GROMACS .gro file of C-alpha atoms in nm:
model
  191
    1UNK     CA    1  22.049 -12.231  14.306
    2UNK     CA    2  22.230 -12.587  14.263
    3UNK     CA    3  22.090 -12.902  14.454
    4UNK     CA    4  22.400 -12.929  14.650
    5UNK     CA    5  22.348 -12.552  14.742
    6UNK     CA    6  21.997 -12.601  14.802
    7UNK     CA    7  22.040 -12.893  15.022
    8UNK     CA    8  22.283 -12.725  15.231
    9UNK     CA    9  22.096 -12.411  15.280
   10UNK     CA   10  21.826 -12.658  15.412
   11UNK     CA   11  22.029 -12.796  15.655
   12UNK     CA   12  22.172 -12.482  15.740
   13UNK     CA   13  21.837 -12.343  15.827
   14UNK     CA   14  21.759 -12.666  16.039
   15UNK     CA   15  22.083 -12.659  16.217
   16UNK     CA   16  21.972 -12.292  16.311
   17UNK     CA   17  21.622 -12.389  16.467
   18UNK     CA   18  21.812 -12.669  16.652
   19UNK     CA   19  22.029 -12.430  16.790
   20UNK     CA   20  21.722 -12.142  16.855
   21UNK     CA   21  21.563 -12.395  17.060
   22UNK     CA   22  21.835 -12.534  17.253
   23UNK     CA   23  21.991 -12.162  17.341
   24UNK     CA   24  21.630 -12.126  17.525
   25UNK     CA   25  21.603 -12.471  17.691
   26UNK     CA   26  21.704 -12.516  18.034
   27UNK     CA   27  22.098 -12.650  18.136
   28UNK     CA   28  22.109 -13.046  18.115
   29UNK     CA   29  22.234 -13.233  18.450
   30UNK     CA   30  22.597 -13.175  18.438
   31UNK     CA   31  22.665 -13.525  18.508
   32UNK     CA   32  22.485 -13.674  18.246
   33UNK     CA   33  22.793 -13.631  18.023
   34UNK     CA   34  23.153 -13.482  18.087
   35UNK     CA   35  23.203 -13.202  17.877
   36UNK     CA   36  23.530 -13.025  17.719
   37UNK     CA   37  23.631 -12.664  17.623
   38UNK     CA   38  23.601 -12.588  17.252
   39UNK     CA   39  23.875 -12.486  17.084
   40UNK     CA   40  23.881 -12.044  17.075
   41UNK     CA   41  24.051 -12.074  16.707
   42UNK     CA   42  23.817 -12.173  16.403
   43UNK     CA   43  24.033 -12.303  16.158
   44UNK     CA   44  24.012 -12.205  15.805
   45UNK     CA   45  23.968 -12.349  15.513
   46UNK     CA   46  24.149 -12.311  15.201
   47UNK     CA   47  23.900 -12.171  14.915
   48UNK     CA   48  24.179 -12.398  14.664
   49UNK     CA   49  24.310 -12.693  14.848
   50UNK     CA   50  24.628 -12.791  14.662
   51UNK     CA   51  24.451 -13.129  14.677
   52UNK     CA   52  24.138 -13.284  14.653
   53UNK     CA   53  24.077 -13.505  15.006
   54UNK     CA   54  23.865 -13.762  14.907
   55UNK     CA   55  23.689 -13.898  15.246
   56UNK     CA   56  23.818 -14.193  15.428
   57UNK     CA   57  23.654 -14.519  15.393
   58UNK     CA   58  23.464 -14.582  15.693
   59UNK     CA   59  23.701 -14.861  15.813
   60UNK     CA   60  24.042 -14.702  15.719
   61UNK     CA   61  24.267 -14.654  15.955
   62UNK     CA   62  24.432 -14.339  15.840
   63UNK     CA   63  24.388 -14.012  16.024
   64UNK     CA   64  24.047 -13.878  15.963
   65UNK     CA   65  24.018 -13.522  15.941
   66UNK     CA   66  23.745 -13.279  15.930
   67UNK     CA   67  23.797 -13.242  15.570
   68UNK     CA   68  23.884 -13.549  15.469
   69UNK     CA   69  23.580 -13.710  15.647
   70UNK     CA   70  23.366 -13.508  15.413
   71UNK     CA   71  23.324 -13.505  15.043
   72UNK     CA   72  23.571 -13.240  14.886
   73UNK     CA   73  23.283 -13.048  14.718
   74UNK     CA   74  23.089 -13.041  15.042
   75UNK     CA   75  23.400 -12.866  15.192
   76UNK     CA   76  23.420 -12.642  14.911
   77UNK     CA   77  23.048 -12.564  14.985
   78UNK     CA   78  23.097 -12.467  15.323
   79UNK     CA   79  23.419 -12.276  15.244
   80UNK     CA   80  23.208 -12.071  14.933
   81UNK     CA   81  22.975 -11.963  15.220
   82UNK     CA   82  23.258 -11.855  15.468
   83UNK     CA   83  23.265 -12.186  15.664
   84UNK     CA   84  23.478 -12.309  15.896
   85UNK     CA   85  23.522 -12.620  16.163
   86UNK     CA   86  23.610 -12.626  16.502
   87UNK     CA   87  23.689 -12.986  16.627
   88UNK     CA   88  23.516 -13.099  16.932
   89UNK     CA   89  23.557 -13.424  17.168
   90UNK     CA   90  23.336 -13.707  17.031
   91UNK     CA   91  23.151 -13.881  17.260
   92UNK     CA   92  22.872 -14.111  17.195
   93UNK     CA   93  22.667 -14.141  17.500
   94UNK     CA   94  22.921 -14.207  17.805
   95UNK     CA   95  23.174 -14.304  17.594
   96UNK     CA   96  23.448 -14.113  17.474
   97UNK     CA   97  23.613 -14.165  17.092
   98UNK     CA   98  23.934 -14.040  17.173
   99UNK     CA   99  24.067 -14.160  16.851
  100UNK     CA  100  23.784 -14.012  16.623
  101UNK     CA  101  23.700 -13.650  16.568
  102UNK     CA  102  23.394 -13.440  16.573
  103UNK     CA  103  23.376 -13.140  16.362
  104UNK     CA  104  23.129 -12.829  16.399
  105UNK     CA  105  23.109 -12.667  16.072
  106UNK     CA  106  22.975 -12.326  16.108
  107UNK     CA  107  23.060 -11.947  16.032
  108UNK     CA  108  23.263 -11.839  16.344
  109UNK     CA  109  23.343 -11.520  16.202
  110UNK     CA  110  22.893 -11.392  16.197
  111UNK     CA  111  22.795 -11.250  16.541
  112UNK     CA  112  22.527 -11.496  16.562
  113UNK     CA  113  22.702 -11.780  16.490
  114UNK     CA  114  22.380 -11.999  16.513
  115UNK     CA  115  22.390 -12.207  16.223
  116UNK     CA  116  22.609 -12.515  16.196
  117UNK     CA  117  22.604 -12.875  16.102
  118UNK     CA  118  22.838 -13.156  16.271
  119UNK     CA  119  23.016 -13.451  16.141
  120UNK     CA  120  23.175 -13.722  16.320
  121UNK     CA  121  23.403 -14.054  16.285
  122UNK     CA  122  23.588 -14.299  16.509
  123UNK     CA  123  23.726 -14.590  16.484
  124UNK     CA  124  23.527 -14.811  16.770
  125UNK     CA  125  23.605 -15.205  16.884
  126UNK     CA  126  23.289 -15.377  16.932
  127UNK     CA  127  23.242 -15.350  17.327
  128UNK     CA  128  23.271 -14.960  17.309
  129UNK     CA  129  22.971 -14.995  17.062
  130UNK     CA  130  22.781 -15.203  17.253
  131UNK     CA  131  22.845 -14.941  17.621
  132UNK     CA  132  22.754 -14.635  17.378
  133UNK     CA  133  22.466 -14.792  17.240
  134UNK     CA  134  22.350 -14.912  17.564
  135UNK     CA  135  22.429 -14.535  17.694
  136UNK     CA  136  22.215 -14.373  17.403
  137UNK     CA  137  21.922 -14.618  17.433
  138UNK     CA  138  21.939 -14.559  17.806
  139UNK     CA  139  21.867 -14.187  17.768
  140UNK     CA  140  21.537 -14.250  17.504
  141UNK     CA  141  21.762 -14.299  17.158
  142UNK     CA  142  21.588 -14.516  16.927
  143UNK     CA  143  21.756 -14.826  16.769
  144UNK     CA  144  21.754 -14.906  16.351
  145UNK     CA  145  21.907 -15.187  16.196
  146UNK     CA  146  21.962 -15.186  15.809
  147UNK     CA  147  22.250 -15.322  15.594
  148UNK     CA  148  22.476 -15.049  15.672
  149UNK     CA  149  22.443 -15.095  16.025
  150UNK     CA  150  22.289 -15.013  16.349
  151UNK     CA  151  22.156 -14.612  16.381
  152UNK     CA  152  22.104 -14.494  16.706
  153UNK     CA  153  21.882 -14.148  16.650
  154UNK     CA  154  21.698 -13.927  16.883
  155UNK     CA  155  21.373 -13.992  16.994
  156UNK     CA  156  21.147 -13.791  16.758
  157UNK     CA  157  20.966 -13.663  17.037
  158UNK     CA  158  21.243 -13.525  17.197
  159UNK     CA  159  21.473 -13.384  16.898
  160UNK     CA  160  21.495 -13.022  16.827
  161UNK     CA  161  21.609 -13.032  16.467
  162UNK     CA  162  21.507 -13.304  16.163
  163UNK     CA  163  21.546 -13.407  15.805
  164UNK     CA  164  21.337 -13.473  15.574
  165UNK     CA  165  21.238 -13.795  15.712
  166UNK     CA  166  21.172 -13.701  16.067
  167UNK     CA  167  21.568 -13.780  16.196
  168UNK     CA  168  21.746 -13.584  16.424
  169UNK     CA  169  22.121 -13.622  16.557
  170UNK     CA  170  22.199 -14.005  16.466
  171UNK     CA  171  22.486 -14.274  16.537
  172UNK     CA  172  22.555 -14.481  16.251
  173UNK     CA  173  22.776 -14.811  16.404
  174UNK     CA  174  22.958 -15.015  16.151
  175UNK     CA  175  23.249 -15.308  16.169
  176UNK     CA  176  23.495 -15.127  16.372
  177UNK     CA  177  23.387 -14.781  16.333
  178UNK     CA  178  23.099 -14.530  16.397
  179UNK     CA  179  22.978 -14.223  16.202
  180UNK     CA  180  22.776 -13.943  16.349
  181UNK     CA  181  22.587 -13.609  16.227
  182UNK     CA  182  22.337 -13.391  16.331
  183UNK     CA  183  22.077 -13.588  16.105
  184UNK     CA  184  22.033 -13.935  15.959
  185UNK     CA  185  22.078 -13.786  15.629
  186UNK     CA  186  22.391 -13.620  15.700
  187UNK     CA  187  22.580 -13.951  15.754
  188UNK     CA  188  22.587 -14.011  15.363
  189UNK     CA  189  22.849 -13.751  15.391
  190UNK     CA  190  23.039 -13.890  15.657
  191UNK     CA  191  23.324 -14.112  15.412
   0.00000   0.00000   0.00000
């Protein structure tokens, strides 16, 4: 099996723990954070684009898609295995990213339908940051500064699903935008 096949099988199989556990936890406080109805339609993916997206840098302002967010052979991974996205609202904490999207990779069509990964970029002015930070940390996030900027992550105590390095579902907020996936490492796809 390739690495890149490898590594997605891995996150594949701790996308589906995340989502074993969760399926069996109680209902969260419905007024911790508005919710939205997920689209019904999963929406293919072509197994030949007739082009090559190559992601968005993270501070472009062009329209950032689910696959164009992504590396083109990631979404030629995903669409090998019968993967699809459904875009979601993106919210990060109490605020909402109207402008960004939020994809949920995953294969709609198996009964299951328990494994999946998530992606996520907006565009973000610096006071949004600062409220959704503030929101995150206020719920038991953790906050990590490096030179690519400020990760908010869940509380390893708390998350249900890791990588490698102990990270769960993680913020990554930049000069006028913010990145999101379901782990720290994941983010390194996020263009």
């Amino acid at each position: 099996m390739s690495f890149p096949l490898r590594r997605l099988g891995a996150s594949v199989l701790v996308a589906g723990a995340m989502l074993a556990v969760t399926a069996c936890s109680t209902a969260a406080d419905p007024e911790a954070e508005p919710t939205a109805a997920v689209s019904e339609t999963p929406i293919a993916v072509a197994d030949e684009p007739e082009s090559t997206p190559e992601p968005a840098p993270a501070g472009d302002a062009t329209e950032v898609t689910c696959e164009s967010m992504l590396p083109a052979s990631t979404v030629a991974d995903f669409a090998s295995i019968g993967w699809t996205y459904q875009e979601q609202p993106f919210w990060a904490g109490e605020v909402e990213l109207a402008d960004g999207v939020l994809c949920v990779w995953a294969d709609y069509e198996a009964q299951a339908g328990d494994h999946l990964q998530m992606f996520g970029w907006s565009p973000i002015d610096a006071d949004s940051a600062v409220t959704a930070q503030d929101s995150l940390l206020s719920q038991g996030w953790i906050r990590e500064e490096d030179e690519q900027g400020v990760y908010i992550t869940e509380n390893p105590e708390t998350t249900i699903a890791t990588d490698a390095d102990g990270y769960g579902m993680t913020f990554l907020f930049g000069d006028g935008w913010v990145k999101m996936s379901d782990t720290k490492q994941g983010i390194i796809l996020v263009g």
